[in-house]
CSV table of C-alpha atoms in Angstrom, one decimal:
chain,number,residue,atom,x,y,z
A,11,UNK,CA,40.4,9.9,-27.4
A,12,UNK,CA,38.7,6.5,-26.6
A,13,UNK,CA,35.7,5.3,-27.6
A,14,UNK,CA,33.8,1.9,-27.7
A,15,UNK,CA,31.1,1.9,-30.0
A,16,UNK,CA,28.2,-1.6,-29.5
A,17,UNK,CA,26.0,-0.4,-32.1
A,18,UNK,CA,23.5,-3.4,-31.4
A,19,UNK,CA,21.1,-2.3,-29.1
A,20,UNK,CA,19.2,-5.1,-28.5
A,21,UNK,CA,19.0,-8.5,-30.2
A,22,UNK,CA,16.5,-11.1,-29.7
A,23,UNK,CA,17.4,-14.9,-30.4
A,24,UNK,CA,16.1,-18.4,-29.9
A,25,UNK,CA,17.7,-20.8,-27.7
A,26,UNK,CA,20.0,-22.8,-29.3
A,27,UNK,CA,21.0,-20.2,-32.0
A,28,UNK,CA,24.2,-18.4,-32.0
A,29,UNK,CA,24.6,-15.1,-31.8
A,30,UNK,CA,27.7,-12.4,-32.2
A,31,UNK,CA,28.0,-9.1,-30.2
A,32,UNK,CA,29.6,-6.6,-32.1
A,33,UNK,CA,32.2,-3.9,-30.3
A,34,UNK,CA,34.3,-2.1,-32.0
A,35,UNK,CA,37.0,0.2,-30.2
A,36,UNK,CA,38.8,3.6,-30.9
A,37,UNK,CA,42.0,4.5,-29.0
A,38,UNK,CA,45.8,6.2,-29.8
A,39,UNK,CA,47.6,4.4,-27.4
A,40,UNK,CA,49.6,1.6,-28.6
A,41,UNK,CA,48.7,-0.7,-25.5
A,42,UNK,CA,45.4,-0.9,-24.1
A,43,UNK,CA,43.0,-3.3,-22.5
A,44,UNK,CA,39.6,-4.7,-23.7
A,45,UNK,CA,36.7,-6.3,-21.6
A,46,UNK,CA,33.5,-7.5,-21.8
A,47,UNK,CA,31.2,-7.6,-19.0
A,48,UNK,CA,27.6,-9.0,-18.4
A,49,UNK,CA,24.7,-7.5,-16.6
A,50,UNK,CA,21.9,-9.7,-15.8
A,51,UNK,CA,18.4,-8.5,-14.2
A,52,UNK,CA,20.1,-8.9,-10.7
A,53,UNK,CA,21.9,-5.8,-11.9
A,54,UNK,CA,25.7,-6.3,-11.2
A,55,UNK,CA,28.6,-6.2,-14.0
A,56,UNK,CA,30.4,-9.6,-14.0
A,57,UNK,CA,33.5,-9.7,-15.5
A,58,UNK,CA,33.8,-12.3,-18.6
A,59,UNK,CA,37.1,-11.5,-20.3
A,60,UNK,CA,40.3,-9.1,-20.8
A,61,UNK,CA,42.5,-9.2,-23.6
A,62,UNK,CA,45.7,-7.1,-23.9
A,63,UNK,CA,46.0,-5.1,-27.4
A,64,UNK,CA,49.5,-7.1,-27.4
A,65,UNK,CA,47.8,-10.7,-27.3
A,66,UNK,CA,45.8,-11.1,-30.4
A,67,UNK,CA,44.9,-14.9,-29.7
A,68,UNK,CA,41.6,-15.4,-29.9
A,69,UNK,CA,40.1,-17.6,-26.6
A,70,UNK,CA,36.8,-19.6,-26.1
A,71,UNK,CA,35.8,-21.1,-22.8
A,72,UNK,CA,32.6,-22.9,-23.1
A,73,UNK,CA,30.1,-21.2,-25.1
A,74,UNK,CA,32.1,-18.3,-25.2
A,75,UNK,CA,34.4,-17.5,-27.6
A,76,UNK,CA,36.1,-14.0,-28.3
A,77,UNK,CA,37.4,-12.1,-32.1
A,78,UNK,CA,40.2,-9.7,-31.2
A,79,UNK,CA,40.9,-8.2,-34.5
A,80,UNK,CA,43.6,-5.1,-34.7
A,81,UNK,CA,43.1,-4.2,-37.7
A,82,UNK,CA,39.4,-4.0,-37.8
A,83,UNK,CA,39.8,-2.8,-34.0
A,84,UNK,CA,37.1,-5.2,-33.1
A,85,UNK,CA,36.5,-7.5,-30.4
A,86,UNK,CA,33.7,-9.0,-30.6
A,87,UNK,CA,31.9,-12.0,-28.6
A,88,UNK,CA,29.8,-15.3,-29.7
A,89,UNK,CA,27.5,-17.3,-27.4
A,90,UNK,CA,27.0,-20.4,-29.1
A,91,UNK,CA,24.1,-22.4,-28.1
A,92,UNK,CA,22.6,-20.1,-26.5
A,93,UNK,CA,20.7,-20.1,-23.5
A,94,UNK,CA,18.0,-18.6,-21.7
A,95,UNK,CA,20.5,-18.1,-18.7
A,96,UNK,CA,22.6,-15.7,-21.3
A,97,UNK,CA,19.9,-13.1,-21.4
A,98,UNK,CA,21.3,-9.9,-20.2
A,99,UNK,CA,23.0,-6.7,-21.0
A,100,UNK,CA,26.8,-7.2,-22.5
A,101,UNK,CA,29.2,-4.2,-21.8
A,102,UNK,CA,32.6,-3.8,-24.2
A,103,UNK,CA,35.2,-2.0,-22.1
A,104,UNK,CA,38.6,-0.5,-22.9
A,105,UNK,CA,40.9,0.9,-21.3
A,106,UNK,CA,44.0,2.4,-22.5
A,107,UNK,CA,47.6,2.9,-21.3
A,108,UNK,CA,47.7,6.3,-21.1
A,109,UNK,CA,44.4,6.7,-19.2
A,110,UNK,CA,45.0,6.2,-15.9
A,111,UNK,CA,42.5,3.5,-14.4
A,112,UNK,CA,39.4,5.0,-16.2
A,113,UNK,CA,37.7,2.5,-18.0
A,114,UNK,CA,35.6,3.6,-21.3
A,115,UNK,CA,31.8,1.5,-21.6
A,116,UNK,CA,29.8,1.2,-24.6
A,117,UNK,CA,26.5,1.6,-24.2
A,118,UNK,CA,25.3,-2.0,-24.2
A,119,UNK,CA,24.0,-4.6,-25.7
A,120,UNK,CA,20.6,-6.4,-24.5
A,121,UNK,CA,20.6,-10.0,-25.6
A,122,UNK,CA,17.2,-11.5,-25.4
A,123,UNK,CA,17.3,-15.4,-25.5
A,124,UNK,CA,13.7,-17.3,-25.8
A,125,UNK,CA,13.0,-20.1,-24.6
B,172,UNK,CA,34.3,-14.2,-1.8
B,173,UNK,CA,35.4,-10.8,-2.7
B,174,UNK,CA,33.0,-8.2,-2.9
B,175,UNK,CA,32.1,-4.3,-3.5
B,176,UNK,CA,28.9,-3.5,-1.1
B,177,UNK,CA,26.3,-0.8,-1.8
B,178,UNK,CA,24.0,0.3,0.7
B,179,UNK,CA,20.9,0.5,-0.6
B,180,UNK,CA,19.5,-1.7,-3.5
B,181,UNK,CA,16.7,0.9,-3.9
B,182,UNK,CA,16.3,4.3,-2.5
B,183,UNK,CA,13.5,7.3,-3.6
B,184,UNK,CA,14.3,10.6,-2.6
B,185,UNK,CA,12.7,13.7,-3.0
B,186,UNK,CA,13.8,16.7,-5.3
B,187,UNK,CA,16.3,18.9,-2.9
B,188,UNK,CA,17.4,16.4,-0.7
B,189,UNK,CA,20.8,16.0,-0.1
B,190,UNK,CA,21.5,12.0,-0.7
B,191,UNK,CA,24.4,9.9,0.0
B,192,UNK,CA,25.1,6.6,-1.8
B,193,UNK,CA,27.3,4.2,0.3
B,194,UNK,CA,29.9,2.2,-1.6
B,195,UNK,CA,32.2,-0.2,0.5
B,196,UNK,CA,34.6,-3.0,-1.1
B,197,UNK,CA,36.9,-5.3,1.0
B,198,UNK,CA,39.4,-6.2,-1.4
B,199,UNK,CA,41.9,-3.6,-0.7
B,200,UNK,CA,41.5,-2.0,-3.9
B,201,UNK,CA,43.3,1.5,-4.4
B,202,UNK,CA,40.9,2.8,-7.2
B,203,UNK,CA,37.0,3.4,-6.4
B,204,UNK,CA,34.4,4.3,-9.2
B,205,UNK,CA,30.9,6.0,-9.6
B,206,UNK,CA,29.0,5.6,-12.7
B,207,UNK,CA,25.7,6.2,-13.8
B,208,UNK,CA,24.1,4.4,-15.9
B,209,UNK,CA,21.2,5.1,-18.3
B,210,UNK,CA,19.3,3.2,-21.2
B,211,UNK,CA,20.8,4.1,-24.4
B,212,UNK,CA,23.7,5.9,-22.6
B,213,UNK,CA,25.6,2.9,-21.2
B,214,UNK,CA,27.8,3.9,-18.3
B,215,UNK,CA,28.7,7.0,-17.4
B,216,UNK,CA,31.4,8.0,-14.7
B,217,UNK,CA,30.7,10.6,-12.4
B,218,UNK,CA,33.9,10.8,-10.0
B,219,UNK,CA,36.7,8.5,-9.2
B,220,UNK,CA,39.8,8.1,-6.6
B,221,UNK,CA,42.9,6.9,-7.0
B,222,UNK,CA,43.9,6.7,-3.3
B,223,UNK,CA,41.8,8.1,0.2
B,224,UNK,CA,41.5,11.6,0.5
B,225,UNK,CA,41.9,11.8,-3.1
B,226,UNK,CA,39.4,12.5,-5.9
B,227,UNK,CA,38.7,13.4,-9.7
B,228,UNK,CA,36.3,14.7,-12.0
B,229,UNK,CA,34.9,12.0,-14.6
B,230,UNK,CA,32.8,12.9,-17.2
B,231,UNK,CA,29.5,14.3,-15.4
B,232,UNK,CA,30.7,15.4,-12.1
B,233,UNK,CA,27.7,17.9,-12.0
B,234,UNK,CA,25.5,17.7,-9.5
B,235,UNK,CA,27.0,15.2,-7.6
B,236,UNK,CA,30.3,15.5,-4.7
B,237,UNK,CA,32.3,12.3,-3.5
B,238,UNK,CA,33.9,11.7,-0.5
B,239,UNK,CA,36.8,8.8,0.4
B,240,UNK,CA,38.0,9.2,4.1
B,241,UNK,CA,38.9,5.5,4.0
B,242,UNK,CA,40.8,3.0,1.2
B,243,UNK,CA,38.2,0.6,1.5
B,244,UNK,CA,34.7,3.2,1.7
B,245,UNK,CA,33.6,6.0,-1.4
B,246,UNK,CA,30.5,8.0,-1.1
B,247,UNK,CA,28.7,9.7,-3.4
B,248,UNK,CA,26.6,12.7,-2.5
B,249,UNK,CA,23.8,14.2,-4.8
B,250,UNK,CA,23.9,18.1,-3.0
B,251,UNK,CA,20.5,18.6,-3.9
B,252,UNK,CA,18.6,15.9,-5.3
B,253,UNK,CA,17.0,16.7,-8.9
B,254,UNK,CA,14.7,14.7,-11.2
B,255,UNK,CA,17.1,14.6,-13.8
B,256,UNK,CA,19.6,12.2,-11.3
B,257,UNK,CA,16.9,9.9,-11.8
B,258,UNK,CA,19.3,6.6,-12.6
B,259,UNK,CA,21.0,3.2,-11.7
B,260,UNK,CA,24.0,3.9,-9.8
B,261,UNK,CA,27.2,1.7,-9.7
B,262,UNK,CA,30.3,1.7,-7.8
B,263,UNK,CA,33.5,0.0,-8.6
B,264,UNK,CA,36.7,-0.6,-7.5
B,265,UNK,CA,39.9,-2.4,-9.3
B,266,UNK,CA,43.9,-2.6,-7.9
B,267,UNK,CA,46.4,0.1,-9.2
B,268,UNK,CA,48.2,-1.6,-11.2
B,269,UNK,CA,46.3,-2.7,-14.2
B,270,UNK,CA,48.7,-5.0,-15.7
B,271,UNK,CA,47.9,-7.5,-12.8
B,272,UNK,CA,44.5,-6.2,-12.1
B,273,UNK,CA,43.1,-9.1,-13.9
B,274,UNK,CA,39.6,-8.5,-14.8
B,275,UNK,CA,39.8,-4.9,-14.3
B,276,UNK,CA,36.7,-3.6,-12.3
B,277,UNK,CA,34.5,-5.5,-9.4
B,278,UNK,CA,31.1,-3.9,-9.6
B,279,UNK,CA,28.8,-3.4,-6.8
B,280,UNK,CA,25.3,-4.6,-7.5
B,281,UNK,CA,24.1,-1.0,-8.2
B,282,UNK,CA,21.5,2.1,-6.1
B,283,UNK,CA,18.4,2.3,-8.2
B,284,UNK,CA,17.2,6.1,-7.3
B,285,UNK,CA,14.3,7.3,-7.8
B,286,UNK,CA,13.8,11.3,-7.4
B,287,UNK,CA,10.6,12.3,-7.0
């Protein structure tokens, strides 16, 4: 079975602080695929990232930096500095090997950021 | 710039219509998606195709039919409109192959319908 559990609903930050979205993942297969996605107001998914259950580097660009960790199966994302601009809804996403093309969501997290 | 196209931004039906969501992408993608997606409930898939003419059952195919005559255009059809289908809906499409699929899904900007 997969499952991708974001058990932070919603969190609420100043600018400036840093914050950490929390996803943590449940699969058999020995290869799968994370994502993260972010939903502003306008309402489309962006994509951010994809890492490969085979790659355990962690990778920042920017603000942005990502915690793959396998043995915790977590992969969770940090804005630093945050911005008003990050305000929106963050989707974890895996998908695994064995799966077909099906992706599996968690149900979101809604980042807040005031000004 | 690539791009998955849906319809209509906003649409309110009334209960017992039958209502067709448009999703178009231009990317050549050989996998469309429908979700739903709900507060607290995240996304939801209701049907997707792996190829045109082709089609499966996701997780909450009730209610709802799809349709994919052509690669690049999926439809989704509510039979007979109910309250409950109330929802924000999003298509998606990705390539075949994973593995150089990149970032996985391209999302349309979504069908907020209201059922009245």
């Amino acid at each position: 079975a997969q499952k991708v559990t974001q058990a932070q609903t919603e969190i609420s930050v100043v600018e400036k602080e840093d914050v950490t979205l929390d996803c943590v993942y449940e699969t058999r297969d020995t290869t799968y695929y994370l994502f993260w996605y972010k939903q502003p107001p306008s309402g489309e998914l962006v994509f951010l990232i994809r890492r490969n259950s085979f790659d355990e580097q962690n990778e920042i660009s920017g603000r942005y930096s990502w915690n793959f960790q396998k043995s915790t199966s977590s992969f969770n994302f940090t804005i630093t500095a945050s911005q008003v601009v990050d305000s929106a809804v963050y989707f974890c996403a895996l998908k695994g090997s064995n799966t077909g093309n099906q992706f599996y969501f968690g149900t979101g997290t809604s980042l807040t950021v005031i000004p | 710039d690539v791009k998955v196209t849906q319809s209509s931004r906003y649409l309110v039906k009334r209960t017992g219509e039958k209502v067709f969501l448009e999703c178009v992408q231009d990317m050549d993608h050989e996998n469309m998606f429908w979700y739903r997606q709900d507060p607290g409930l995240g996304l939801r898939l209701i049907y997707f195709s792996y190829d045109v003419k082709m089609k499966e059952k996701g997780d909450i195919p009730e209610g709802y039919s799809v349709s994919r005559e052509k690669k690049e255009r999926f439809s989704l059809i509510l039979e007979s409109a109910s309250t409950n289908q109330t929802s924000m809906y999003l298509c998606a499409s990705s390539l075949g192959d994973i593995i150089s699929g990149g970032g996985g899904y391209t999302f349309g900007s979504g069908t907020r319908l209201t059922v009245v």
